[in-house]
PDB file of C-alpha atoms in Angstrom:
ATOM      1  CA  UNK B   1      -8.508   4.914  18.332  1.00 40.00           C
ATOM      2  CA  UNK B   2      -5.458   2.948  20.265  1.00 39.00           C
ATOM      3  CA  UNK B   3      -1.888   3.059  18.631  1.00 38.00           C
ATOM      4  CA  UNK B   4      -2.354  -0.804  17.142  1.00 38.00           C
ATOM      5  CA  UNK B   5      -6.234  -1.061  17.081  1.00 49.00           C
ATOM      6  CA  UNK B   6      -7.854  -2.884  13.660  1.00 59.00           C
ATOM      7  CA  UNK B   7      -8.805   0.191  11.531  1.00 79.00           C
ATOM      8  CA  UNK B   8     -10.905   0.995   8.084  1.00 88.00           C
ATOM      9  CA  UNK B   9      -8.421   2.254   5.393  1.00 92.00           C
ATOM     10  CA  UNK B  10      -8.920   4.461   1.868  1.00 95.00           C
ATOM     11  CA  UNK B  11      -8.128   3.075  -1.502  1.00 96.00           C
ATOM     12  CA  UNK B  12      -6.709   4.731  -4.293  1.00 96.00           C
ATOM     13  CA  UNK B  13      -3.918   5.591  -6.755  1.00 97.00           C
ATOM     14  CA  UNK B  14      -0.600   7.006  -7.080  1.00 97.00           C
ATOM     15  CA  UNK B  15      -0.838   9.869  -9.783  1.00 96.00           C
ATOM     16  CA  UNK B  16       2.799  10.789  -9.484  1.00 96.00           C
ATOM     17  CA  UNK B  17       4.715  13.551  -6.810  1.00 96.00           C
ATOM     18  CA  UNK B  18       4.463  17.934  -6.881  1.00 96.00           C
ATOM     19  CA  UNK B  19       5.312  20.579  -3.803  1.00 96.00           C
ATOM     20  CA  UNK B  20       2.619  23.017  -2.440  1.00 95.00           C
ATOM     21  CA  UNK B  21       3.871  25.698  -0.124  1.00 95.00           C
ATOM     22  CA  UNK B  22       2.823  25.906   3.517  1.00 90.00           C
ATOM     23  CA  UNK B  23       2.324  29.353   5.394  1.00 89.00           C
ATOM     24  CA  UNK B  24       5.175  29.652   6.143  1.00 91.00           C
ATOM     25  CA  UNK B  25       6.630  30.068   2.585  1.00 92.00           C
ATOM     26  CA  UNK B  26       8.861  27.010   2.597  1.00 94.00           C
ATOM     27  CA  UNK B  27       7.633  23.595  -0.344  1.00 96.00           C
ATOM     28  CA  UNK B  28       6.569  20.813   1.118  1.00 96.00           C
ATOM     29  CA  UNK B  29       7.175  17.372  -1.792  1.00 97.00           C
ATOM     30  CA  UNK B  30       3.522  16.062  -1.697  1.00 97.00           C
ATOM     31  CA  UNK B  31       2.720  12.780  -3.972  1.00 97.00           C
ATOM     32  CA  UNK B  32      -0.692  12.912  -5.074  1.00 97.00           C
ATOM     33  CA  UNK B  33      -3.100   9.836  -4.802  1.00 97.00           C
ATOM     34  CA  UNK B  34      -6.340   9.464  -6.382  1.00 97.00           C
ATOM     35  CA  UNK B  35      -9.055   8.238  -3.880  1.00 96.00           C
ATOM     36  CA  UNK B  36     -11.063   6.035  -5.063  1.00 94.00           C
ATOM     37  CA  UNK B  37     -15.397   5.807  -4.495  1.00 93.00           C
ATOM     38  CA  UNK B  38     -14.205   3.689  -1.447  1.00 94.00           C
ATOM     39  CA  UNK B  39     -17.808   1.873  -0.495  1.00 94.00           C
ATOM     40  CA  UNK B  40     -18.689  -0.089   1.945  1.00 94.00           C
ATOM     41  CA  UNK B  41     -19.763  -3.604  -0.318  1.00 94.00           C
ATOM     42  CA  UNK B  42     -19.924  -6.188   3.059  1.00 92.00           C
ATOM     43  CA  UNK B  43     -19.392  -7.554   6.228  1.00 92.00           C
ATOM     44  CA  UNK B  44     -17.464 -10.123   7.953  1.00 92.00           C
ATOM     45  CA  UNK B  45     -19.244 -11.340  11.683  1.00 92.00           C
ATOM     46  CA  UNK B  46     -17.578 -13.775  13.936  1.00 92.00           C
ATOM     47  CA  UNK B  47     -20.634 -15.797  14.057  1.00 92.00           C
ATOM     48  CA  UNK B  48     -21.025 -16.181  10.629  1.00 92.00           C
ATOM     49  CA  UNK B  49     -17.178 -15.448   9.074  1.00 92.00           C
ATOM     50  CA  UNK B  50     -15.124 -15.698  11.769  1.00 93.00           C
ATOM     51  CA  UNK B  51     -13.857 -12.679  12.633  1.00 93.00           C
ATOM     52  CA  UNK B  52     -14.737  -9.525  12.148  1.00 93.00           C
ATOM     53  CA  UNK B  53     -14.285  -7.211   9.185  1.00 94.00           C
ATOM     54  CA  UNK B  54     -15.622  -5.142   6.796  1.00 94.00           C
ATOM     55  CA  UNK B  55     -14.730  -4.852   2.489  1.00 94.00           C
ATOM     56  CA  UNK B  56     -14.055  -1.696   0.963  1.00 95.00           C
ATOM     57  CA  UNK B  57     -14.819  -1.431  -2.800  1.00 94.00           C
ATOM     58  CA  UNK B  58     -12.040   0.715  -4.758  1.00 92.00           C
ATOM     59  CA  UNK B  59     -12.655   1.979  -8.093  1.00 94.00           C
ATOM     60  CA  UNK B  60     -16.216   2.408 -10.996  1.00 93.00           C
ATOM     61  CA  UNK B  61     -15.318  -0.336 -13.097  1.00 93.00           C
ATOM     62  CA  UNK B  62     -16.803  -2.013 -16.701  1.00 94.00           C
ATOM     63  CA  UNK B  63     -19.129  -5.167 -15.977  1.00 92.00           C
ATOM     64  CA  UNK B  64     -17.041  -7.107 -18.160  1.00 92.00           C
ATOM     65  CA  UNK B  65     -14.683  -7.004 -16.026  1.00 92.00           C
ATOM     66  CA  UNK B  66     -16.134  -8.411 -12.989  1.00 92.00           C
ATOM     67  CA  UNK B  67     -17.493 -12.662 -12.677  1.00 91.00           C
ATOM     68  CA  UNK B  68     -20.830 -13.242 -12.407  1.00 93.00           C
ATOM     69  CA  UNK B  69     -20.950 -13.674  -8.888  1.00 91.00           C
ATOM     70  CA  UNK B  70     -19.789 -10.237  -8.427  1.00 90.00           C
ATOM     71  CA  UNK B  71     -21.058  -8.788 -10.368  1.00 92.00           C
ATOM     72  CA  UNK B  72     -24.224 -10.646  -8.853  1.00 92.00           C
ATOM     73  CA  UNK B  73     -23.924  -8.837  -5.577  1.00 91.00           C
ATOM     74  CA  UNK B  74     -23.492  -5.711  -6.682  1.00 93.00           C
ATOM     75  CA  UNK B  75     -26.588  -5.793  -8.426  1.00 93.00           C
ATOM     76  CA  UNK B  76     -27.752  -7.646  -4.995  1.00 91.00           C
ATOM     77  CA  UNK B  77     -27.327  -4.756  -2.922  1.00 90.00           C
ATOM     78  CA  UNK B  78     -27.475  -1.873  -5.331  1.00 92.00           C
ATOM     79  CA  UNK B  79     -23.577  -0.987  -5.980  1.00 93.00           C
ATOM     80  CA  UNK B  80     -22.037   0.528  -8.634  1.00 92.00           C
ATOM     81  CA  UNK B  81     -19.829  -1.252  -9.955  1.00 94.00           C
ATOM     82  CA  UNK B  82     -16.012  -2.256  -8.309  1.00 94.00           C
ATOM     83  CA  UNK B  83     -13.411  -3.795  -9.756  1.00 91.00           C
ATOM     84  CA  UNK B  84     -10.510  -3.543  -6.563  1.00 92.00           C
ATOM     85  CA  UNK B  85     -12.212  -4.887  -3.279  1.00 93.00           C
ATOM     86  CA  UNK B  86     -10.712  -4.628   0.656  1.00 94.00           C
ATOM     87  CA  UNK B  87     -11.470  -5.646   3.658  1.00 94.00           C
ATOM     88  CA  UNK B  88      -9.781  -4.265   6.638  1.00 94.00           C
ATOM     89  CA  UNK B  89      -9.790  -6.217  10.509  1.00 92.00           C
ATOM     90  CA  UNK B  90     -11.974  -4.182  12.519  1.00 91.00           C
ATOM     91  CA  UNK B  91     -13.209  -4.364  15.785  1.00 89.00           C
ATOM     92  CA  UNK B  92     -16.862  -5.120  15.342  1.00 87.00           C
ATOM     93  CA  UNK B  93     -17.904  -4.611  12.320  1.00 87.00           C
ATOM     94  CA  UNK B  94     -22.190  -3.887  13.402  1.00 86.00           C
ATOM     95  CA  UNK B  95     -21.501   0.224  13.164  1.00 87.00           C
ATOM     96  CA  UNK B  96     -21.140  -0.084   9.201  1.00 91.00           C
ATOM     97  CA  UNK B  97     -24.155  -0.535   6.796  1.00 91.00           C
ATOM     98  CA  UNK B  98     -22.975  -1.555   3.513  1.00 93.00           C
ATOM     99  CA  UNK B  99     -24.058   0.518   0.358  1.00 92.00           C
ATOM    100  CA  UNK B 100     -22.043   3.711   3.008  1.00 92.00           C
ATOM    101  CA  UNK B 101     -19.534   5.461   1.953  1.00 93.00           C
ATOM    102  CA  UNK B 102     -16.199   6.131   3.517  1.00 93.00           C
ATOM    103  CA  UNK B 103     -15.906  10.429   4.324  1.00 92.00           C
ATOM    104  CA  UNK B 104     -11.787  10.964   3.502  1.00 92.00           C
ATOM    105  CA  UNK B 105     -11.953  14.216   5.460  1.00 91.00           C
ATOM    106  CA  UNK B 106     -12.945  12.746   8.623  1.00 91.00           C
ATOM    107  CA  UNK B 107     -10.303   9.482   8.645  1.00 92.00           C
ATOM    108  CA  UNK B 108      -7.678  11.028   7.369  1.00 92.00           C
ATOM    109  CA  UNK B 109      -7.140  14.958   8.535  1.00 92.00           C
ATOM    110  CA  UNK B 110      -5.017  16.988   7.538  1.00 92.00           C
ATOM    111  CA  UNK B 111      -2.066  17.071   9.543  1.00 92.00           C
ATOM    112  CA  UNK B 112      -2.781  14.046  10.917  1.00 93.00           C
ATOM    113  CA  UNK B 113      -0.241  10.793  10.341  1.00 94.00           C
ATOM    114  CA  UNK B 114      -0.784   7.919   8.154  1.00 95.00           C
ATOM    115  CA  UNK B 115       0.795   4.706   6.428  1.00 95.00           C
ATOM    116  CA  UNK B 116       0.758   3.846   2.774  1.00 96.00           C
ATOM    117  CA  UNK B 117       1.055   0.504   1.504  1.00 96.00           C
ATOM    118  CA  UNK B 118       1.782  -0.366  -1.748  1.00 96.00           C
ATOM    119  CA  UNK B 119       3.268  -2.344  -4.005  1.00 97.00           C
ATOM    120  CA  UNK B 120       7.359  -1.486  -5.137  1.00 96.00           C
ATOM    121  CA  UNK B 121       7.998  -0.466  -8.727  1.00 96.00           C
ATOM    122  CA  UNK B 122       9.914  -3.793 -10.095  1.00 96.00           C
ATOM    123  CA  UNK B 123      13.292  -3.494 -11.829  1.00 96.00           C
ATOM    124  CA  UNK B 124      13.827  -7.414 -12.354  1.00 97.00           C
ATOM    125  CA  UNK B 125      16.903  -9.742 -12.120  1.00 97.00           C
ATOM    126  CA  UNK B 126      19.359  -8.268 -10.201  1.00 97.00           C
ATOM    127  CA  UNK B 127      22.891  -8.707  -8.545  1.00 95.00           C
ATOM    128  CA  UNK B 128      23.654  -7.931  -4.879  1.00 95.00           C
ATOM    129  CA  UNK B 129      25.509  -4.594  -6.431  1.00 96.00           C
ATOM    130  CA  UNK B 130      22.725  -3.314  -6.794  1.00 96.00           C
ATOM    131  CA  UNK B 131      20.307  -5.277  -5.115  1.00 96.00           C
ATOM    132  CA  UNK B 132      22.445  -4.995  -0.989  1.00 95.00           C
ATOM    133  CA  UNK B 133      24.208  -2.539  -1.688  1.00 95.00           C
ATOM    134  CA  UNK B 134      27.785  -5.233  -1.825  1.00 94.00           C
ATOM    135  CA  UNK B 135      31.559  -3.304  -3.101  1.00 93.00           C
ATOM    136  CA  UNK B 136      32.742  -4.522  -5.828  1.00 93.00           C
ATOM    137  CA  UNK B 137      36.180  -5.700  -6.869  1.00 93.00           C
ATOM    138  CA  UNK B 138      39.276  -4.325  -9.129  1.00 94.00           C
ATOM    139  CA  UNK B 139      38.327  -3.190 -12.248  1.00 94.00           C
ATOM    140  CA  UNK B 140      41.980  -2.630 -13.532  1.00 94.00           C
ATOM    141  CA  UNK B 141      43.056  -4.944 -16.391  1.00 93.00           C
ATOM    142  CA  UNK B 142      43.662  -8.615 -15.295  1.00 93.00           C
ATOM    143  CA  UNK B 143      41.745  -8.931 -12.181  1.00 93.00           C
ATOM    144  CA  UNK B 144      38.864 -11.302 -12.888  1.00 90.00           C
ATOM    145  CA  UNK B 145      36.629 -10.203  -9.541  1.00 92.00           C
ATOM    146  CA  UNK B 146      34.753  -7.344 -10.769  1.00 94.00           C
ATOM    147  CA  UNK B 147      31.227  -7.333  -9.899  1.00 93.00           C
ATOM    148  CA  UNK B 148      30.034 -11.405  -8.970  1.00 92.00           C
ATOM    149  CA  UNK B 149      29.067 -12.361  -5.738  1.00 90.00           C
ATOM    150  CA  UNK B 150      33.202 -14.385  -3.957  1.00 86.00           C
ATOM    151  CA  UNK B 151      32.231 -16.477  -2.092  1.00 88.00           C
ATOM    152  CA  UNK B 152      29.459 -17.632  -0.107  1.00 90.00           C
ATOM    153  CA  UNK B 153      30.381 -20.186   2.735  1.00 88.00           C
ATOM    154  CA  UNK B 154      32.604 -22.596   3.871  1.00 86.00           C
ATOM    155  CA  UNK B 155      33.697 -25.667   2.329  1.00 86.00           C
ATOM    156  CA  UNK B 156      33.272 -28.930   4.763  1.00 89.00           C
ATOM    157  CA  UNK B 157      31.903 -26.797   7.924  1.00 88.00           C
ATOM    158  CA  UNK B 158      29.201 -26.164   7.562  1.00 88.00           C
ATOM    159  CA  UNK B 159      29.239 -27.698   4.112  1.00 89.00           C
ATOM    160  CA  UNK B 160      26.007 -25.988   3.240  1.00 92.00           C
ATOM    161  CA  UNK B 161      24.610 -21.957   2.360  1.00 92.00           C
ATOM    162  CA  UNK B 162      23.177 -20.577   5.300  1.00 92.00           C
ATOM    163  CA  UNK B 163      19.734 -19.633   4.769  1.00 93.00           C
ATOM    164  CA  UNK B 164      18.810 -16.292   4.047  1.00 92.00           C
ATOM    165  CA  UNK B 165      22.017 -15.137   2.634  1.00 94.00           C
ATOM    166  CA  UNK B 166      21.699 -11.992   0.017  1.00 94.00           C
ATOM    167  CA  UNK B 167      21.931 -12.968  -3.205  1.00 95.00           C
ATOM    168  CA  UNK B 168      21.354 -12.340  -6.721  1.00 95.00           C
ATOM    169  CA  UNK B 169      17.506 -12.131  -7.416  1.00 95.00           C
ATOM    170  CA  UNK B 170      13.954 -10.350  -8.130  1.00 96.00           C
ATOM    171  CA  UNK B 171      13.799  -6.729  -6.947  1.00 96.00           C
ATOM    172  CA  UNK B 172      11.274  -4.808  -6.106  1.00 96.00           C
ATOM    173  CA  UNK B 173       7.881  -5.991  -6.536  1.00 96.00           C
ATOM    174  CA  UNK B 174       7.097  -6.966  -3.214  1.00 96.00           C
ATOM    175  CA  UNK B 175       4.198  -5.165  -0.361  1.00 96.00           C
ATOM    176  CA  UNK B 176       6.015  -2.153   1.360  1.00 96.00           C
ATOM    177  CA  UNK B 177       4.647   0.121   4.187  1.00 95.00           C
ATOM    178  CA  UNK B 178       5.618   3.516   4.764  1.00 96.00           C
ATOM    179  CA  UNK B 179       4.788   4.421   8.222  1.00 94.00           C
ATOM    180  CA  UNK B 180       4.330   8.202  10.206  1.00 94.00           C
ATOM    181  CA  UNK B 181       3.493  10.117   6.101  1.00 95.00           C
ATOM    182  CA  UNK B 182       2.508  13.057   7.482  1.00 95.00           C
ATOM    183  CA  UNK B 183      -0.974  14.244   5.273  1.00 96.00           C
ATOM    184  CA  UNK B 184      -0.956  17.356   4.221  1.00 96.00           C
ATOM    185  CA  UNK B 185      -4.718  17.659   2.408  1.00 95.00           C
ATOM    186  CA  UNK B 186      -7.824  16.361   1.291  1.00 95.00           C
ATOM    187  CA  UNK B 187      -9.748  17.666  -1.326  1.00 94.00           C
ATOM    188  CA  UNK B 188     -12.967  16.015  -1.256  1.00 91.00           C
ATOM    189  CA  UNK B 189     -14.433  17.876  -3.677  1.00 92.00           C
ATOM    190  CA  UNK B 190     -11.780  16.271  -6.754  1.00 93.00           C
ATOM    191  CA  UNK B 191     -11.240  12.820  -3.962  1.00 93.00           C
ATOM    192  CA  UNK B 192      -7.620  13.838  -4.450  1.00 96.00           C
ATOM    193  CA  UNK B 193      -5.317  12.910  -0.761  1.00 97.00           C
ATOM    194  CA  UNK B 194      -2.091  15.140  -0.456  1.00 97.00           C
ATOM    195  CA  UNK B 195       0.732  12.906   0.896  1.00 97.00           C
ATOM    196  CA  UNK B 196       4.388  14.644   2.271  1.00 97.00           C
ATOM    197  CA  UNK B 197       7.308  12.576   1.273  1.00 95.00           C
ATOM    198  CA  UNK B 198       7.203   9.621  -1.154  1.00 95.00           C
ATOM    199  CA  UNK B 199       5.075   6.520  -1.276  1.00 96.00           C
ATOM    200  CA  UNK B 200       5.153   3.444  -2.452  1.00 95.00           C
ATOM    201  CA  UNK B 201       4.791   1.607  -6.456  1.00 94.00           C
ATOM    202  CA  UNK B 202       4.617   3.534  -9.813  1.00 95.00           C
ATOM    203  CA  UNK B 203       1.938   5.492 -11.226  1.00 95.00           C
ATOM    204  CA  UNK B 204      -1.143   4.283 -10.705  1.00 95.00           C
ATOM    205  CA  UNK B 205      -0.236   1.984  -9.150  1.00 95.00           C
ATOM    206  CA  UNK B 206      -2.875   0.475  -5.630  1.00 96.00           C
ATOM    207  CA  UNK B 207      -2.074   1.762  -2.233  1.00 96.00           C
ATOM    208  CA  UNK B 208      -4.233   1.631   0.687  1.00 96.00           C
ATOM    209  CA  UNK B 209      -3.748   4.222   3.072  1.00 96.00           C
ATOM    210  CA  UNK B 210      -4.891   3.897   7.152  1.00 94.00           C
ATOM    211  CA  UNK B 211      -4.592   6.076  10.199  1.00 92.00           C
ATOM    212  CA  UNK B 212      -1.053   5.596  11.544  1.00 90.00           C
ATOM    213  CA  UNK B 213      -0.837   3.599  14.438  1.00 82.00           C
ATOM    214  CA  UNK B 214       2.417   4.092  14.894  1.00 78.00           C
ATOM    215  CA  UNK B 215       3.294   5.254  18.186  1.00 69.00           C
ATOM    216  CA  UNK B 216       7.400   6.417  18.054  1.00 66.00           C
ATOM    217  CA  UNK B 217       8.453   9.863  16.888  1.00 60.00           C
TER     218      UNK B 217
END
């Protein structure tokens, strides 16, 4: 598949980090991702919906944790009850069937590159020193400028604060994508993927893994 084309992805949960050893005996830091069921639960076609996409279900759940339309959809298609549903845009959805399970080994061969998307760890309301790595003022006795921002703009001209100015606020808890990570190992029996390096989110957080569409080195 060419770079930039739409493609399917896998849903998983971040377990944590560990290390493995390569053929040369070198330690490789990896993140362990527990894959979900990754069953195709629906399709979207250009004729009916205006776009082409495939809906993938993540992890099995209980019926009382789903609303009635969702539970009815699973029962109608003889599918297991799945909690996380995610649509992936594709160029043509005719080659996919509802009920098929995605093969992690084929989609993410060992040694290939992947993109991982997740929600970063929320750090609450933070100042500009922690959030944007700004400098601080003197910490000596008598100084009244330690960790505050200082001036945020001129007075009469322009007489306003420019949009996008780095200011204190909520830090983290945003969608982050890390690109071109190496797939170290895929264990189909245990539904585990080892990815070199760190990925976004806290332990137990939901992540989406797709084959990397980035071509630069």
